[in-house]
Short mmCIF file of C-alpha atoms in Angstrom, two decimals:
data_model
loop_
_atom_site.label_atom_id
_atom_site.label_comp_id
_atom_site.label_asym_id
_atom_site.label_seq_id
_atom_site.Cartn_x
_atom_site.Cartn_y
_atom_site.Cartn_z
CA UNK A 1 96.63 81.73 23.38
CA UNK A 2 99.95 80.24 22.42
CA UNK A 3 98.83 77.66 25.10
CA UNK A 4 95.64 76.61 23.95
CA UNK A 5 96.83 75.79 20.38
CA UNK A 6 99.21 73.71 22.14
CA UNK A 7 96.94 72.12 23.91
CA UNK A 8 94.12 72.13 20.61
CA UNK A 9 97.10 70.25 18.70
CA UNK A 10 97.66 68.10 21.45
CA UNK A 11 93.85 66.71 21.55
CA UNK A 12 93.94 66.78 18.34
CA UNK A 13 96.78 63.60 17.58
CA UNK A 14 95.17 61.83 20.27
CA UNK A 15 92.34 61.72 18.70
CA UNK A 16 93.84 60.64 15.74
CA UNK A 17 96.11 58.10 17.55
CA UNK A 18 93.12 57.08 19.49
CA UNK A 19 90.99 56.42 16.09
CA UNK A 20 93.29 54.06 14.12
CA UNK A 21 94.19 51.95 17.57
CA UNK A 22 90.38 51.85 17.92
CA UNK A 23 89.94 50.16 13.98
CA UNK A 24 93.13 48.09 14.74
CA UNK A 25 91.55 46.33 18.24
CA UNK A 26 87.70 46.57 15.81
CA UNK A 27 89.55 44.35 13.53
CA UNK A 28 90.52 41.69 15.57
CA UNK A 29 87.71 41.96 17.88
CA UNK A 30 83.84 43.10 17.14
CA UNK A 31 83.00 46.68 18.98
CA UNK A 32 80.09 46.70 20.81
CA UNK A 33 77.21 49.07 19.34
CA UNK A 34 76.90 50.97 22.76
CA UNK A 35 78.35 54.99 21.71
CA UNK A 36 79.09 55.73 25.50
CA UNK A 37 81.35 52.09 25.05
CA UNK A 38 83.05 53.04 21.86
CA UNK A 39 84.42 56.54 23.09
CA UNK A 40 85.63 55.04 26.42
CA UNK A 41 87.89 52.75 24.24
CA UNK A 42 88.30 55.13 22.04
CA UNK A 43 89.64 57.48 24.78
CA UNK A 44 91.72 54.75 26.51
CA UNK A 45 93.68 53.98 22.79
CA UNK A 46 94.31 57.24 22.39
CA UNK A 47 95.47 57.60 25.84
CA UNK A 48 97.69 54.18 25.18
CA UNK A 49 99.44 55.29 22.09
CA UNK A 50 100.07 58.58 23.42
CA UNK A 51 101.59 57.88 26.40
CA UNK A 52 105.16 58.45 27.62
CA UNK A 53 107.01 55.52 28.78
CA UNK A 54 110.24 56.00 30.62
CA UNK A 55 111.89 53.32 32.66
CA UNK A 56 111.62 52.79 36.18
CA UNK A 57 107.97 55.15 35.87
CA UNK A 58 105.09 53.02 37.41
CA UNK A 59 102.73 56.15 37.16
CA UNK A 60 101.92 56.39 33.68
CA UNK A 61 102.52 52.34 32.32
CA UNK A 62 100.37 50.89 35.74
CA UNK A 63 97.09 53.31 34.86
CA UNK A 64 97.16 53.38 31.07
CA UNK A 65 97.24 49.55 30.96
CA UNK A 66 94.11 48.89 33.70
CA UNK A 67 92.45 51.78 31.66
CA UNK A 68 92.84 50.51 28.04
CA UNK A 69 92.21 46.65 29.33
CA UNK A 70 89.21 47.72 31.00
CA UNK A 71 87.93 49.89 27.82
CA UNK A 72 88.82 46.64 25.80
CA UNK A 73 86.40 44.77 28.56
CA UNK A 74 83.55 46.43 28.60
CA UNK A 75 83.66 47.85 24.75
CA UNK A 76 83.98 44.80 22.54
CA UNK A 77 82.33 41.18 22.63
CA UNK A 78 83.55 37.72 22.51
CA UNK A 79 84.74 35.48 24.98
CA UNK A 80 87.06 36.57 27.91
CA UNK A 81 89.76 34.80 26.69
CA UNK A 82 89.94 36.59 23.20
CA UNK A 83 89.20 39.97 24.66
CA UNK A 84 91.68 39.56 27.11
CA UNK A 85 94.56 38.50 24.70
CA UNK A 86 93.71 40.73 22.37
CA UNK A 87 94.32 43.15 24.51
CA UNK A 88 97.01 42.31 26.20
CA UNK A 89 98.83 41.90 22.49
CA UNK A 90 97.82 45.44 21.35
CA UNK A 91 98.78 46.91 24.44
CA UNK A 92 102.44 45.02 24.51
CA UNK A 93 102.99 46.10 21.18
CA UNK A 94 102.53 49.64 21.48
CA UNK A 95 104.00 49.99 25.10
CA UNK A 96 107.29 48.55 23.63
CA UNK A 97 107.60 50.73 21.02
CA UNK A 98 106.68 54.08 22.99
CA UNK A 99 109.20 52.53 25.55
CA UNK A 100 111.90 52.49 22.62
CA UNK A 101 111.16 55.80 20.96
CA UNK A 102 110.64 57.57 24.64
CA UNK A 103 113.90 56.52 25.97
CA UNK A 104 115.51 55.52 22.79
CA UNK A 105 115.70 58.28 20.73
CA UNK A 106 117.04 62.18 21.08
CA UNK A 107 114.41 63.17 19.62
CA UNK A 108 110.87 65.58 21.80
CA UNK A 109 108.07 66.99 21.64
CA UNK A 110 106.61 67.05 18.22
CA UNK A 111 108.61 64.67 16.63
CA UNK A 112 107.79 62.12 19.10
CA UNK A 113 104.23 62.31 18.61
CA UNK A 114 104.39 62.14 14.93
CA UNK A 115 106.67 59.12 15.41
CA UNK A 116 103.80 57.66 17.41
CA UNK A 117 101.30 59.14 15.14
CA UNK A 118 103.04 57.34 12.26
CA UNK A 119 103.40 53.89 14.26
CA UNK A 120 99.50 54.21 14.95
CA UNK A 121 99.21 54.31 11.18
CA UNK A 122 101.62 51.67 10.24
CA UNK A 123 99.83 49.15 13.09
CA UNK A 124 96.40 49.49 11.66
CA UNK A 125 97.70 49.18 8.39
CA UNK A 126 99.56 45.96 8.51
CA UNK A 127 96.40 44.51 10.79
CA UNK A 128 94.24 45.09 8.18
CA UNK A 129 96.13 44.13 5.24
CA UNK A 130 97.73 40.71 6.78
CA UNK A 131 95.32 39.73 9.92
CA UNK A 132 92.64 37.39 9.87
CA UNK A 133 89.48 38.03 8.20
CA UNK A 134 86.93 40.53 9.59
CA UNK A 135 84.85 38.50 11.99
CA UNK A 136 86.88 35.50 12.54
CA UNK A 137 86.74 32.85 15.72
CA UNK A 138 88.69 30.76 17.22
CA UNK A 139 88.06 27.59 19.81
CA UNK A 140 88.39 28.37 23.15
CA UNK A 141 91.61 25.95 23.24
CA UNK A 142 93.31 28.23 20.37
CA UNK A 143 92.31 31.40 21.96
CA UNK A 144 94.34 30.20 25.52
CA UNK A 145 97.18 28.96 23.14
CA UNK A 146 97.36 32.87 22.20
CA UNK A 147 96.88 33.93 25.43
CA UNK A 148 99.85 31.44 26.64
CA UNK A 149 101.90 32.99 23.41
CA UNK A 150 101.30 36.38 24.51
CA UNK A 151 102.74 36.80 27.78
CA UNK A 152 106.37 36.17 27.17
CA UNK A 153 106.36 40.15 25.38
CA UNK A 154 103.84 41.69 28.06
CA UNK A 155 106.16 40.20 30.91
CA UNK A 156 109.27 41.53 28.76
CA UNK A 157 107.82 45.23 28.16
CA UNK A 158 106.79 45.15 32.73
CA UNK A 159 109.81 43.91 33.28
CA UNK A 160 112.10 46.13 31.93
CA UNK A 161 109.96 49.01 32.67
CA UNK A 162 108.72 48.65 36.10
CA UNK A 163 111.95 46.38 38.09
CA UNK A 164 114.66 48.74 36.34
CA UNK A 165 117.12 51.04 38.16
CA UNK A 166 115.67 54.18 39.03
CA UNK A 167 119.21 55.53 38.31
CA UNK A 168 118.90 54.74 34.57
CA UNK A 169 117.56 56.95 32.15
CA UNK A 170 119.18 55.49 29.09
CA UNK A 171 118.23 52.57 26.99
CA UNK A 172 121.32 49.66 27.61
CA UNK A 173 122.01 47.36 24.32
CA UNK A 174 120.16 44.88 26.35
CA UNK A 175 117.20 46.66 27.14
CA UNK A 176 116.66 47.62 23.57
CA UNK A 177 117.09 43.89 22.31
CA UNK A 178 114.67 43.07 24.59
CA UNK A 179 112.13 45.73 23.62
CA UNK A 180 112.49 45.09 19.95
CA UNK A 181 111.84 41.60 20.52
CA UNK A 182 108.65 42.37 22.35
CA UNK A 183 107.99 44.94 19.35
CA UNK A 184 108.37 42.36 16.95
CA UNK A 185 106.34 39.11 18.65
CA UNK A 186 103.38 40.81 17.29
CA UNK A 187 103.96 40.51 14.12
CA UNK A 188 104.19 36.55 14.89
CA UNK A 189 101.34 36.58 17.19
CA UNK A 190 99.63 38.19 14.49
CA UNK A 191 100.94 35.36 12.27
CA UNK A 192 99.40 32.78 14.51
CA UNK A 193 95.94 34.09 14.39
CA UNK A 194 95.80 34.20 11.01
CA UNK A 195 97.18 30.17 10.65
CA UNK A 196 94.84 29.55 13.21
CA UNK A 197 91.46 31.11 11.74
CA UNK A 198 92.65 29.80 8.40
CA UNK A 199 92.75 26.27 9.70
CA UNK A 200 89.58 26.12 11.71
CA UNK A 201 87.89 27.54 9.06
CA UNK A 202 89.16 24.53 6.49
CA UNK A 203 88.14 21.90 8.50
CA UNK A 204 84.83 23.66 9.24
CA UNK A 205 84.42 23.83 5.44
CA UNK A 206 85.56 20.69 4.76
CA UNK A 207 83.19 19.20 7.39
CA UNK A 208 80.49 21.21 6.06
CA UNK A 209 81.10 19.97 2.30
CA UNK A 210 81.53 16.23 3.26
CA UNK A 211 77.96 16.55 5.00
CA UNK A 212 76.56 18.45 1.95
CA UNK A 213 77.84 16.12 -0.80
CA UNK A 214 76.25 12.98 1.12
CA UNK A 215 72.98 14.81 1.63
CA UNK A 216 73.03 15.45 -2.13
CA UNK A 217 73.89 11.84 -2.58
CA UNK A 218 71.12 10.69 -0.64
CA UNK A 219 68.64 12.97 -2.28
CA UNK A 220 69.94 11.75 -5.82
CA UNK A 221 69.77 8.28 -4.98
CA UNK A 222 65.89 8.43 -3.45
CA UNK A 223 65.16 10.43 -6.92
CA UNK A 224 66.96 7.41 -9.00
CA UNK A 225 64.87 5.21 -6.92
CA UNK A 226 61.34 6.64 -8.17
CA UNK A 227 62.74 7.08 -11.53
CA UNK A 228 63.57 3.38 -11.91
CA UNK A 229 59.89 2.85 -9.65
CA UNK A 230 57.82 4.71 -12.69
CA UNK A 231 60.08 2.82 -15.04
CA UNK A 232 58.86 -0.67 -13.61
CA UNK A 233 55.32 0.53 -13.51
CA UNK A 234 54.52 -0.10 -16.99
CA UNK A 235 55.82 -4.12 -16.29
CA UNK A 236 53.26 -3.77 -13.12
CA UNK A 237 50.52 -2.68 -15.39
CA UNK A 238 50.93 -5.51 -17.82
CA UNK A 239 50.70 -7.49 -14.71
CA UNK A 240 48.05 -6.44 -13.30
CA UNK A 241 46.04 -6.91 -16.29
CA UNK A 242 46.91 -10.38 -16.09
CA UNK A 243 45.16 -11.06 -12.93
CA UNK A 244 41.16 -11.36 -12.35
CA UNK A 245 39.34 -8.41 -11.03
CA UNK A 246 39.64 -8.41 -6.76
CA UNK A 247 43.50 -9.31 -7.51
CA UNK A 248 44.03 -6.58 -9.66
CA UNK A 249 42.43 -4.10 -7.32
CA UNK A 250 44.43 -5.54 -4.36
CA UNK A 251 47.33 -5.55 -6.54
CA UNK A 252 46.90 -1.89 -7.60
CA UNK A 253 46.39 -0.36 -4.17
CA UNK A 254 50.06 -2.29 -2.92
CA UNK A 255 51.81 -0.44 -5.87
CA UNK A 256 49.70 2.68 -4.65
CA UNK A 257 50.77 2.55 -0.96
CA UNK A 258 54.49 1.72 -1.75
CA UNK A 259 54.92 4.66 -4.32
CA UNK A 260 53.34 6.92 -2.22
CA UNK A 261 56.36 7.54 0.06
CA UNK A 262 58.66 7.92 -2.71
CA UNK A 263 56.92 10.05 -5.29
CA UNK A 264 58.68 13.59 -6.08
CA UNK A 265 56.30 16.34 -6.08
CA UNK A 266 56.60 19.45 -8.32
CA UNK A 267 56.44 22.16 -6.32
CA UNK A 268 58.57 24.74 -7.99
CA UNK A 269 60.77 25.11 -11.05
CA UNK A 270 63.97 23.68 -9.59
CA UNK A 271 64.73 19.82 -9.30
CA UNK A 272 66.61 19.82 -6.46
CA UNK A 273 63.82 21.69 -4.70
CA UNK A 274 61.35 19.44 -5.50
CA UNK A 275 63.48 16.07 -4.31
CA UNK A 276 64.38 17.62 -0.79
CA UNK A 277 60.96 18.85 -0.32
CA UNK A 278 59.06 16.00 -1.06
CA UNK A 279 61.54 13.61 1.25
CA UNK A 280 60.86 16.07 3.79
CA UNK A 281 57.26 15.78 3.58
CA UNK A 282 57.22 11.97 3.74
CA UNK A 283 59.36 11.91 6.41
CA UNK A 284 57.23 14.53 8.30
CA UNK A 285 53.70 12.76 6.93
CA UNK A 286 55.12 9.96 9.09
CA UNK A 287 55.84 11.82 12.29
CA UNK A 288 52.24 13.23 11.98
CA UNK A 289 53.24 16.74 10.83
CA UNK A 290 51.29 19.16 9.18
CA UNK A 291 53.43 20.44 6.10
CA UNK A 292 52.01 23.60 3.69
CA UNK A 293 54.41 24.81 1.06
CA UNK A 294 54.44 28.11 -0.89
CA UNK A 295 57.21 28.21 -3.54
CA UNK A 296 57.17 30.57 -6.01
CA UNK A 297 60.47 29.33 -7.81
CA UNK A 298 59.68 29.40 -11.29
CA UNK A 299 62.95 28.45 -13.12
CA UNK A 300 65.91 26.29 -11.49
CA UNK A 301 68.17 27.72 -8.81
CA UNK A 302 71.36 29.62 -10.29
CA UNK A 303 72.62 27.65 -6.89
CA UNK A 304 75.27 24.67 -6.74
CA UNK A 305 73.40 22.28 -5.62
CA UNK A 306 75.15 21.21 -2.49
CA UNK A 307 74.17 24.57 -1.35
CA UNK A 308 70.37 24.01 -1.90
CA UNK A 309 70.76 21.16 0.14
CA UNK A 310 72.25 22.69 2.99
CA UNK A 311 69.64 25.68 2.85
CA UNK A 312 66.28 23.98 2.54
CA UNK A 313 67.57 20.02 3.99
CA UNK A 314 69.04 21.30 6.99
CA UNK A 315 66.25 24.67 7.60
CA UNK A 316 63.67 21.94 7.67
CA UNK A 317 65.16 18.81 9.73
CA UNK A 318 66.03 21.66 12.04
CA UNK A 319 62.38 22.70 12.22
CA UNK A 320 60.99 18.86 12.50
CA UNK A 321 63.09 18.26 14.87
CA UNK A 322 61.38 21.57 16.76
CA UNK A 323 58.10 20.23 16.49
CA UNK A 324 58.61 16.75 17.28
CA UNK A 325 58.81 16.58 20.77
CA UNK A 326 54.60 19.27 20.91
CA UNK A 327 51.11 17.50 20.68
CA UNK A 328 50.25 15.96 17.61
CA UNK A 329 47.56 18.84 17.15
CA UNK A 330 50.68 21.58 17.53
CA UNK A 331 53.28 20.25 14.95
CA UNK A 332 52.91 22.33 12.22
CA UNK A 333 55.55 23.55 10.08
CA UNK A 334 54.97 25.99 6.96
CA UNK A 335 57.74 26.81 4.24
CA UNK A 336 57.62 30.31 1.75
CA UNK A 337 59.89 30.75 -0.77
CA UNK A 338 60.33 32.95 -3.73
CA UNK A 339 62.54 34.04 -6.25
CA UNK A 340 62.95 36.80 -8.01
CA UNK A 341 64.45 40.46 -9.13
CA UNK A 342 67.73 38.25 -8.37
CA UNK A 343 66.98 37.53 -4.89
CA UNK A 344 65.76 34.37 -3.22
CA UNK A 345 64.03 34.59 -0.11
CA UNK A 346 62.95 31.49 2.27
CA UNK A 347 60.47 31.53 5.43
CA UNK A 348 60.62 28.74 7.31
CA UNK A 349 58.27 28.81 10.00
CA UNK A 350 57.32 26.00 13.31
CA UNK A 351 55.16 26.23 16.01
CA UNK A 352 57.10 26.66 19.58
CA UNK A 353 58.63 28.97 21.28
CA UNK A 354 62.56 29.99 22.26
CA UNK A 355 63.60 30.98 25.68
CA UNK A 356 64.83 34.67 26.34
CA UNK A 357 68.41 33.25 26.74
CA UNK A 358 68.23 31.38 23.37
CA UNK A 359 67.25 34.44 21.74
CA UNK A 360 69.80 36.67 23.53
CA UNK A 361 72.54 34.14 22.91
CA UNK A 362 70.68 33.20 19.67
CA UNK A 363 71.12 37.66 18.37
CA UNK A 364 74.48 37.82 19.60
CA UNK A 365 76.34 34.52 18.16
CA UNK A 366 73.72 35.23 14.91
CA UNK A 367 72.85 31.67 15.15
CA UNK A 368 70.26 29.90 17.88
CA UNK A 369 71.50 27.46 20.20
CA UNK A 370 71.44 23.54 19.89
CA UNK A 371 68.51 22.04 22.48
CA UNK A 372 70.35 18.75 21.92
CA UNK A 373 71.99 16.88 25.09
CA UNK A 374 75.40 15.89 22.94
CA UNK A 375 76.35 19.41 20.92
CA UNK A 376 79.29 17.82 19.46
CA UNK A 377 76.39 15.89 17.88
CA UNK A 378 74.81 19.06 16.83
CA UNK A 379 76.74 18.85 13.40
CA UNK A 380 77.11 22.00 10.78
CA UNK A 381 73.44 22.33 10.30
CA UNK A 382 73.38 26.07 10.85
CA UNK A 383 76.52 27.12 10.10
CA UNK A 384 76.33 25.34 6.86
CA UNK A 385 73.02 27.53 6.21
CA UNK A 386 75.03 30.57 7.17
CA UNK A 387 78.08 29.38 4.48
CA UNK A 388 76.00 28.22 1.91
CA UNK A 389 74.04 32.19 2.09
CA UNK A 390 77.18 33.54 2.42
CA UNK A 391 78.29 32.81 -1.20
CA UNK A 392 75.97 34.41 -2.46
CA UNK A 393 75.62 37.30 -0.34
CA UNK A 394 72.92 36.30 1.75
CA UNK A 395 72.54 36.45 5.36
CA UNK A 396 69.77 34.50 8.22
CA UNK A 397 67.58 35.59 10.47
CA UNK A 398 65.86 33.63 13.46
CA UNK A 399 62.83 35.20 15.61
CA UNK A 400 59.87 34.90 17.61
CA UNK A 401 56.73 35.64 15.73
CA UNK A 402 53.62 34.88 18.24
CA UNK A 403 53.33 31.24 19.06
CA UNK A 404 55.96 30.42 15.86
CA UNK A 405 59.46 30.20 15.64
CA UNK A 406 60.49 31.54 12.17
CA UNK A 407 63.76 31.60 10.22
CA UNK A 408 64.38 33.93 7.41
CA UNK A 409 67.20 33.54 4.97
CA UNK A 410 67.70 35.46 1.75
CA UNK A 411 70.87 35.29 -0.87
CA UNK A 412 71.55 37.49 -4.20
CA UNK A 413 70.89 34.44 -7.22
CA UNK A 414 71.95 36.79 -9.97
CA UNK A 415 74.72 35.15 -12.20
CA UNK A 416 75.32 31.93 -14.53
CA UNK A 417 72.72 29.40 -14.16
CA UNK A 418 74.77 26.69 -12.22
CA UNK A 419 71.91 23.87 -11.54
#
């Protein structure tokens, strides 16, 4: 009996060891959804942070780190660089301190594993509190510079434990140094992530808001342009009735066909709206695409208006620029939106189709890959969408529907009219 509660108890801070490694390695890297996945890593973590290290013991380090690296593998996504480090920096960080407190301290048995239990807790604490925000990437480049920062304590912590006199059972001054310093280059590999992701995401921004304020600059200029056009028309007028009858007919249909281009259209409630979409549908009326627009926007957009650019301007180039390369007879592109009950939702929908891969690659990166040659060239057109939504709480969506390609976005517009 006396056995079974021993072994109960045991389970039981495991488990609980286990759990807050597994949020700690969830917030630096996204879990995959698979159950079966998430209890094999949950298993391994628990294994990891329960483990006894003593020097010179290959038996229980060797395992316990192919184990948890291979949970880490095969039960979170991202690139194999970031899983990998991340890994690797978890798994120094707790093998040095169970090294310290294993061979360290004169303390056993229960004390130890609420010493563990307690470092568990402190770990996921200070991850979540001072790491990088939930979700964030890196380049490739930055994740390798991690990878290159992490190995000095993994080499320290397999060093010490595995090449060490068998003879020695006790911790030298050295040793400990050593250990502590392994113990402690987390919290400045931590430190590094979070400078990193900080940085990439400022220039990203900044990128983003350069290419914003420009498209707003554009579409405020073209809408200064037809204001000053309707302002000359009355001088055209008095011109035109000037002239004889063929020249005034002659004269009228050249003001008609150069206004025609230019003209804003009301289709909603908002002004910005109503500039982007009708320079969209000139610019598609001249590539020979068939525009219909549904916007049920009665009042203006409680939306800076940067962001409206970057919604509908870059939804819709990204959609002409679907349709341009299909038959005449196929380019069709259709745009829904609506407001209301403090939500704005958008449809944006072009004939075409994406590729299995795009739409695998397309679910999992929560954005659909660039068809262009050059991707550097690709610009922020997406991910501006996605950070434009994101201030207001919204999210996107890109699917298959039949033989059209649509994109969904919704945001939350409650709040101070900012138009």
């Amino acid at each position: 009996m006396k056995e079974s509660a021993k072994l109960i108890l045991s389970v039981l801070w495991l488990s609980l060891m286990g759990m807050l490694l597994l949020f700690s390695v969830g917030r630096l890297v996204r879990l995959r959804p698979q159950k079966l996945r998430r209890l094999f890593l949950l298993f391994a973590c628990g294994l990891m942070g329960g483990m006894v290290i003593f020097i010179s013991d290959w038996h229980n380090i060797v395992p316990t780190f192919l184990i948890f690296l291979t949970a880490v593998w095969t039960g979170c996504e991202g690139s194999r660089i970031k899983r990998l480090t991340v890994g690797l920096m978890v798994a120094s960080t707790v093998f040095s301190f169970n090294a310290l407190v294993d061979n360290g301290t004169v303390f056993g048995g229960f004390m130890v594993i609420l010493i563990k239990l307690c470092f568990c807790l402190g770990f996921c604490v200070v991850i979540w509190k001072y790491g990088p925000e939930r979700d964030f990437e890196l380049s490739p480049a930055m994740w390798k510079l991690l990878f290159l920062l992490t190995l000095p304590p993994v080499g320290i912590v397999f060093s010490l434990i595995l090449l060490s006199d068998p003879n020695v059972y006790e911790l030298s001054v050295q040793y400990l140094i050593l250990l502590l310093l392994s113990l402690f280059a987390f919290a400045g590999l931590l430190w590094t992530m979070v400078v990193l992701a900080k940085q990439q995401k400022l220039e990203a921004e900044a990128v983003m808001a350069a290419q914003n304020a420009r498209y707003y600059e554009a579409m405020e200029q073209q809408h200064f342009e037809i204001r000053r056009l309707k302002h000359d028309m009355a001088n055209h007028l008095q011109t035109a009735l000037a002239l004889s009858e063929d020249q005034k007919k002659a004269y009228l249909r050249e003001l008609l066909e150069s206004t025609e281009n230019t003209r804003t259209l009301k289709y909603c409630g908002d002004n910005t709206v109503n500039i982007i979409l009708s320079a969209k549908e000139a610019s598609m009326k001249q590539k020979g695409i068939d525009f219909h627009v549904l916007a049920d926007i009665p009042d203006p957009l409680p939306m800076e208006k940067p962001d409206i650019c970057a919604v509908f301007g870059n939804a819709l180039d990204n959609a002409m620029e679907a349709v341009e390369g299909l038959p005449a007879e196929k380019r069709r592109i259709s745009l829904e939106a609506r407001m209301g009950k403090g939500l704005l939702a958008v449809s944006i929908r072009n004939t075409g189709r994406l590729s299995e891969s795009r739409v695998k690659e397309g679910i999992k990166r929560e954005l659909p890959v660039t068809t262009k040659m050059d991707r550097s060239a690709h610009g922020f057109g997406l991910p501006s969408i996605r950070a434009a939504l994101g201030r207001y709480s919204g999210t996107m969506e890109l699917r298959q529907e039949g033989e059209e390609v649509c994109l969904f976005l919704y945001c939350h517009i409650k709040g101070e009219n900012l138009s």
